[in-house]
PDB file of C-alpha atoms in Angstrom:
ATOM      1  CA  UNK A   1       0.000   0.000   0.000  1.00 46.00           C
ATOM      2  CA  UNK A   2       1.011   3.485  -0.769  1.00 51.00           C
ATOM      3  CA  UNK A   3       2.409   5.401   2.408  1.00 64.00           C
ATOM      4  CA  UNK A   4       0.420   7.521   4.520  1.00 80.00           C
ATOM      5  CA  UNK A   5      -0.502  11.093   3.433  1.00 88.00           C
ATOM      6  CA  UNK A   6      -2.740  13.127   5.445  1.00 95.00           C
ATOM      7  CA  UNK A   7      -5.845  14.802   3.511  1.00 97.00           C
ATOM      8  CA  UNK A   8      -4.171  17.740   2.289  1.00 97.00           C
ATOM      9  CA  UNK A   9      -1.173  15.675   0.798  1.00 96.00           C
ATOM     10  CA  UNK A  10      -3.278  13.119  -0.525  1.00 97.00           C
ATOM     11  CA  UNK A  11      -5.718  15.876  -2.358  1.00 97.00           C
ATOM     12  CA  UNK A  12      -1.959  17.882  -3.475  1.00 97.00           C
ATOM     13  CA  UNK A  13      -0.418  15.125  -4.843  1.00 97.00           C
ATOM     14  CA  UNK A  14      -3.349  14.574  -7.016  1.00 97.00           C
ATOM     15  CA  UNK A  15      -3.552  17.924  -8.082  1.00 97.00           C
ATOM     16  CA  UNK A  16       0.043  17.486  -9.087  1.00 98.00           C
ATOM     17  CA  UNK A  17      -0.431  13.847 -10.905  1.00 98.00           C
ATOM     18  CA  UNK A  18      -3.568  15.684 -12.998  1.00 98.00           C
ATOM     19  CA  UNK A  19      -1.283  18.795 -14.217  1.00 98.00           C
ATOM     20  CA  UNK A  20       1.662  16.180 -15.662  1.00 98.00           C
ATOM     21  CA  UNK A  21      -1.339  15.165 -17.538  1.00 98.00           C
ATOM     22  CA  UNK A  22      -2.381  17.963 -18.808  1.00 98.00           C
ATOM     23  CA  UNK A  23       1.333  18.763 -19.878  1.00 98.00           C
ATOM     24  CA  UNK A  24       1.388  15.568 -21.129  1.00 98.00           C
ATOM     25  CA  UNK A  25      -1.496  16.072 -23.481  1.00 97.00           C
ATOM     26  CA  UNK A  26      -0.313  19.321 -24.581  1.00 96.00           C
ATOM     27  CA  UNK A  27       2.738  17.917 -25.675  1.00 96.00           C
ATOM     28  CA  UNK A  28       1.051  14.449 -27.047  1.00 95.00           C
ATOM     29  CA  UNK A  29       0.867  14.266 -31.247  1.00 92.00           C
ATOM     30  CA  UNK A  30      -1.661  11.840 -32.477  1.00 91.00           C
ATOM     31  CA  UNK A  31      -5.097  11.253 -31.759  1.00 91.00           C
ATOM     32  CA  UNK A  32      -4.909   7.614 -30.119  1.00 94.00           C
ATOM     33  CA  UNK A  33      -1.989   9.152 -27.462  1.00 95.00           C
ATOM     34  CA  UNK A  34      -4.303  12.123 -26.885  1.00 95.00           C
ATOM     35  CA  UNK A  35      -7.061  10.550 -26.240  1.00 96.00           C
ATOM     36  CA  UNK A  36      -5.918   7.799 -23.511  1.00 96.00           C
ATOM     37  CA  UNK A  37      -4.080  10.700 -21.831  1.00 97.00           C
ATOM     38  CA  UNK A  38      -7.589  12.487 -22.092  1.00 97.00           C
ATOM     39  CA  UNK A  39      -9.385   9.413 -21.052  1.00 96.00           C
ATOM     40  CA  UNK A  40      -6.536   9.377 -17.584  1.00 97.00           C
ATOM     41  CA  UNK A  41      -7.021  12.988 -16.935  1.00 98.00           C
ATOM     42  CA  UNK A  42     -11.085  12.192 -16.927  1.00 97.00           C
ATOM     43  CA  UNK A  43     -10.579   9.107 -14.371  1.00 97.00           C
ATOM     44  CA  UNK A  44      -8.510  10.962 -11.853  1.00 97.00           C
ATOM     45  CA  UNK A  45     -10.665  13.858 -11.759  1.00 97.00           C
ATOM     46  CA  UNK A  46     -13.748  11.833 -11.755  1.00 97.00           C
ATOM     47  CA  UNK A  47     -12.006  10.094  -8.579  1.00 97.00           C
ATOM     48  CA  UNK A  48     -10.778  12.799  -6.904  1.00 97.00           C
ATOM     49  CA  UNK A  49     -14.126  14.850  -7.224  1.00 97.00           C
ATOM     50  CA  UNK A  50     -15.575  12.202  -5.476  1.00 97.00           C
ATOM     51  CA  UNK A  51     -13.873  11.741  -2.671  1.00 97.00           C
ATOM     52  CA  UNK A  52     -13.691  15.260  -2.163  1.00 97.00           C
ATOM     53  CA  UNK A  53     -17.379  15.587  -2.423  1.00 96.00           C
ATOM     54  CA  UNK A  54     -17.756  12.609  -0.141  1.00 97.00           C
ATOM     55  CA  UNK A  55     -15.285  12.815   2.603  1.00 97.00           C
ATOM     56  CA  UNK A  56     -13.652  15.899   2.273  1.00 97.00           C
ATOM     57  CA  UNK A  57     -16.065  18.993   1.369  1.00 97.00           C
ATOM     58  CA  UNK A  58     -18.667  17.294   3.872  1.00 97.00           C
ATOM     59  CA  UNK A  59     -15.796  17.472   7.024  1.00 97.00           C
ATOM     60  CA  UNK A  60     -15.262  21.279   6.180  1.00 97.00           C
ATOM     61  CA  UNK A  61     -19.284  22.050   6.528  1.00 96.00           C
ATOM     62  CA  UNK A  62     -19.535  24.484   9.123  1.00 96.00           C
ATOM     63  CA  UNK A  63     -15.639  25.212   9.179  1.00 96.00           C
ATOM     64  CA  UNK A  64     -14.346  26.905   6.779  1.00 96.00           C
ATOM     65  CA  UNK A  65     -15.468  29.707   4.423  1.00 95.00           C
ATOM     66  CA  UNK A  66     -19.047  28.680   3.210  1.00 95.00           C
ATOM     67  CA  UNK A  67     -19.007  30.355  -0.231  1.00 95.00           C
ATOM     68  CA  UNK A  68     -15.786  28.743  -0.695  1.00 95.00           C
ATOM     69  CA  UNK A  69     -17.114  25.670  -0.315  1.00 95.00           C
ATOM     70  CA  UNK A  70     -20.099  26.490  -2.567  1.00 95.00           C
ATOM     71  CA  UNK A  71     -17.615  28.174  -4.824  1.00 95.00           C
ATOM     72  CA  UNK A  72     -16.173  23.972  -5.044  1.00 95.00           C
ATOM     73  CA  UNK A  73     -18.833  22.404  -5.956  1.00 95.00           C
ATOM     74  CA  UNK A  74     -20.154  24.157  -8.596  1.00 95.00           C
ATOM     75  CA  UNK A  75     -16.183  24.318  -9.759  1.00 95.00           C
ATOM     76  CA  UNK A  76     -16.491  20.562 -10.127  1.00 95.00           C
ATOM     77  CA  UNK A  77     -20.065  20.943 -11.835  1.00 95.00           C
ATOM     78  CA  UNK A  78     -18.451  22.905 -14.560  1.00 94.00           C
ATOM     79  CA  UNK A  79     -15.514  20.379 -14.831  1.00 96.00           C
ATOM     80  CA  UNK A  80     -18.008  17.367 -14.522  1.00 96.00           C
ATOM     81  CA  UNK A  81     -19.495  19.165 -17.622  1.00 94.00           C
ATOM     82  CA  UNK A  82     -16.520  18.842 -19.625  1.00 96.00           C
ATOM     83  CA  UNK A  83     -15.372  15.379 -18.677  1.00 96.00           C
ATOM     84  CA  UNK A  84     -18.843  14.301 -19.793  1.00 95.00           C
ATOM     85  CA  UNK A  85     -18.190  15.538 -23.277  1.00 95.00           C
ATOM     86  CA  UNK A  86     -15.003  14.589 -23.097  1.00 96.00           C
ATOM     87  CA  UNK A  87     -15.395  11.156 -22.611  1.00 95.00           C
ATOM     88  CA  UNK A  88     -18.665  11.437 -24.801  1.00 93.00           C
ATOM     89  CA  UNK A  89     -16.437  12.525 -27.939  1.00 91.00           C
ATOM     90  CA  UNK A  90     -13.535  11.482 -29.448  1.00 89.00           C
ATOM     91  CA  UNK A  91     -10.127  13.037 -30.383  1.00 89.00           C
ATOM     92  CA  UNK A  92     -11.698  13.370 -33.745  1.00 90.00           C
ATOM     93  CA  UNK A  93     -14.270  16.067 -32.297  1.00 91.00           C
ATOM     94  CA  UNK A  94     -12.949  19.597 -34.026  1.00 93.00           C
ATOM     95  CA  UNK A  95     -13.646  20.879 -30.297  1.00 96.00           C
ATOM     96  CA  UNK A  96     -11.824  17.777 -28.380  1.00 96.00           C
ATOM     97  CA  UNK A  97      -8.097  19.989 -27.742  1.00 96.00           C
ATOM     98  CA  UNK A  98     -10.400  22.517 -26.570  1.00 96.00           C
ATOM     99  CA  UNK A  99     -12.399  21.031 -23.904  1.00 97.00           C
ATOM    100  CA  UNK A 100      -9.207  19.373 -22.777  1.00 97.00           C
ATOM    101  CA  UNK A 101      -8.030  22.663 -22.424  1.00 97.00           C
ATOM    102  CA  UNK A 102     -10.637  24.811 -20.859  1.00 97.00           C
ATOM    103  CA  UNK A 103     -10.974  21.808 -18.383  1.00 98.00           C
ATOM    104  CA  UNK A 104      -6.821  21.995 -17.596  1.00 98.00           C
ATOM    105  CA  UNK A 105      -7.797  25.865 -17.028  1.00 97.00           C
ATOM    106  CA  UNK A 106     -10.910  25.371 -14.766  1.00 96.00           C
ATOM    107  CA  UNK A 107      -8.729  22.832 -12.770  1.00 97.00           C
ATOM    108  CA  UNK A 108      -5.630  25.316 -12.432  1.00 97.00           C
ATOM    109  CA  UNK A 109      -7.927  27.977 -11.342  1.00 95.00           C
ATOM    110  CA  UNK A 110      -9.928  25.539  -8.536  1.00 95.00           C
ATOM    111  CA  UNK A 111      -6.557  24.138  -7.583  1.00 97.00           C
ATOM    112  CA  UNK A 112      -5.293  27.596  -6.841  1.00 95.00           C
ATOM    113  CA  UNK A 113      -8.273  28.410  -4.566  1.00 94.00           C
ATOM    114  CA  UNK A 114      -8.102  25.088  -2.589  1.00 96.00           C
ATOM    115  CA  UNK A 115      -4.324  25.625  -2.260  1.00 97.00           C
ATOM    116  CA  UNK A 116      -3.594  29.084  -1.693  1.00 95.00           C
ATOM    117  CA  UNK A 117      -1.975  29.965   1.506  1.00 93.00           C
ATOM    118  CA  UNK A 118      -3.543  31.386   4.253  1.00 90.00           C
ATOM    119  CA  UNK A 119      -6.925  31.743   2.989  1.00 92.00           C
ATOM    120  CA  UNK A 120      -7.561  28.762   0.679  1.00 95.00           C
ATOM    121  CA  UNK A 121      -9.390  25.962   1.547  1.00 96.00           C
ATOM    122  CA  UNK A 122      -6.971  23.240   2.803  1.00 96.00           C
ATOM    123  CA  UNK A 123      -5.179  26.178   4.434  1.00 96.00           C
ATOM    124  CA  UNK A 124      -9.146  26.782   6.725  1.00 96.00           C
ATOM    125  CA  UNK A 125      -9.515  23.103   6.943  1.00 96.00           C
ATOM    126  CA  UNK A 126      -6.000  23.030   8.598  1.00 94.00           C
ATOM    127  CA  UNK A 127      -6.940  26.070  10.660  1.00 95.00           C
ATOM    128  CA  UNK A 128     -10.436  24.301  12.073  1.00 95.00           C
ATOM    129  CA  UNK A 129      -8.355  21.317  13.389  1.00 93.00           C
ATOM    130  CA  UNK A 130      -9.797  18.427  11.072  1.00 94.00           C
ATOM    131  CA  UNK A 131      -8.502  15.220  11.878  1.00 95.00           C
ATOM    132  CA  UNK A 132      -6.336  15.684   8.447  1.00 96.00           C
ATOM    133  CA  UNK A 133      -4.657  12.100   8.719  1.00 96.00           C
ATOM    134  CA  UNK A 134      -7.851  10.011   9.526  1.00 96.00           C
ATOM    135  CA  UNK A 135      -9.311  11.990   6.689  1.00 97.00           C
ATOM    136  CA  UNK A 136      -6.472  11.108   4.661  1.00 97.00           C
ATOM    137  CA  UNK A 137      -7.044   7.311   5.344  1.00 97.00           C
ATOM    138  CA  UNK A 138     -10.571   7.548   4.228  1.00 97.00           C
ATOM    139  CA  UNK A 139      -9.739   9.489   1.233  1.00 97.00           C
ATOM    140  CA  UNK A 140      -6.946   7.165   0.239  1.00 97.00           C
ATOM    141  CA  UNK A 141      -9.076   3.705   0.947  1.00 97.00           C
ATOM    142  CA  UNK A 142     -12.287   5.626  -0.935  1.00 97.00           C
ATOM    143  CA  UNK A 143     -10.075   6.662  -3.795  1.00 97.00           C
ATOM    144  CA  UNK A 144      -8.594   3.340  -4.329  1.00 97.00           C
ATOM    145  CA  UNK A 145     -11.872   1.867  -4.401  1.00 97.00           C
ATOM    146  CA  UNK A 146     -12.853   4.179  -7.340  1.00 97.00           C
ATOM    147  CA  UNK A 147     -10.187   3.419  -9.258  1.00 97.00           C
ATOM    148  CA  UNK A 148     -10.047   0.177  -9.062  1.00 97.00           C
ATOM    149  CA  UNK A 149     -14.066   0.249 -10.239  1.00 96.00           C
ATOM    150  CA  UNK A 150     -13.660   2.776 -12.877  1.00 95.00           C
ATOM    151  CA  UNK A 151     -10.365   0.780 -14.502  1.00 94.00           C
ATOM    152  CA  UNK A 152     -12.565  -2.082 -14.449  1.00 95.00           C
ATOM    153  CA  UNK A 153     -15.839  -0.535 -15.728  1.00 94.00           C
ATOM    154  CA  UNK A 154     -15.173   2.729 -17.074  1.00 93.00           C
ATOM    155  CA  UNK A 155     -15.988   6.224 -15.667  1.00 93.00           C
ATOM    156  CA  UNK A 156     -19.623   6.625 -15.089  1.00 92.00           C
ATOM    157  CA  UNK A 157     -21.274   9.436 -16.395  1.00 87.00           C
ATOM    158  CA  UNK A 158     -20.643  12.422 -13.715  1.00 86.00           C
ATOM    159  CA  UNK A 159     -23.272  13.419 -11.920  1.00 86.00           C
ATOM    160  CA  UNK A 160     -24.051  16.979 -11.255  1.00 89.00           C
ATOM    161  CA  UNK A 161     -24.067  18.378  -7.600  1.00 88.00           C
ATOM    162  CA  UNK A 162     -25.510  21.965  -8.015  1.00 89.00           C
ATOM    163  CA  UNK A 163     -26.589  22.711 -11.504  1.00 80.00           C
ATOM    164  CA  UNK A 164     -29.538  21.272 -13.383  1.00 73.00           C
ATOM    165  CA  UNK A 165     -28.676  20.184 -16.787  1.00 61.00           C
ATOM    166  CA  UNK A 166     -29.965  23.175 -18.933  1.00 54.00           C
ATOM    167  CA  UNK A 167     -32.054  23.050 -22.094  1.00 53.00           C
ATOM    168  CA  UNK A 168     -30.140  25.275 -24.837  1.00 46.00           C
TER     169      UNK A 168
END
């Protein structure tokens, strides 16, 4: 098993595993390449949304900034969205590079306000004395789960926390 991490390094390190993929797929010629790396960046996303939404997010309620949190969820609404479409289409879609890329700039933009110091998120969590290393465990056992189940079956269509799926 991997080593320990407490929340806050287990949620970091994924942040950092998800932008080498996105560099990755910036640098990646050929559809087939692009795509799996697409198809990776939509898994751990799809994982790590997850267990945010249910371990993580849910031990902040009541402790940290509550539009931040809001501000979260519908963050991962938007890039549910995009992983949807993403995993919908094909490298062949004229709009495929795109997504990929507004998604890598919705992420860098979340990641920024869950990280920053002082004031961000895992920076409040710290500050309201979570348990951040029992969290971790559950975060790292829930995550494992996931990705074991979405190897194995494929990432479900995301499901959308705060928005209603719009009629255009």
């Amino acid at each position: 098993m991997a080593e320990k991490m407490d929340a806050v390094a287990l949620l970091k390190s994924d942040h950092r595993k998800v932008e080498e993929l996105f560099a990755d797929f910036e640098k990646a010629s050929g559809n087939g390449r692009k795509e799996k790396i697409a198809n990776q960046i939509c898994l751990e996303l799809s994982v790590h949304a997850t267990i945010e939404e249910e371990i993580f997010y849910p031990a902040c309620q009541g402790k940290v900034d509550e539009d931040l949190l809001k501000e979260s969820y519908v963050e991962h609404d938007g890039a549910k969205v995009l992983i949807a479409e993403i995993l919908n289409g094909g490298a062949d879609d004229e709009f495929y590079d795109s997504k990929v890329k507004v998604l890598s700039e919705e992420i860098e933009h979340h990641v920024q306000e869950e990280e920053k110091r002082m004031e961000g998120l895992f920076a409040q969590a710290r500050k309201a004395g979570l348990d951040m290393d029992a969290l971790g465990e559950e975060l790292a056992a829930r995550k494992q789960e996931l990705t074991d189940k979405f190897k194995a079956e494929g990432v479900p269509t995301p499901t959308l926390t705060t928005m209603n799926t719009a009629e255009v």
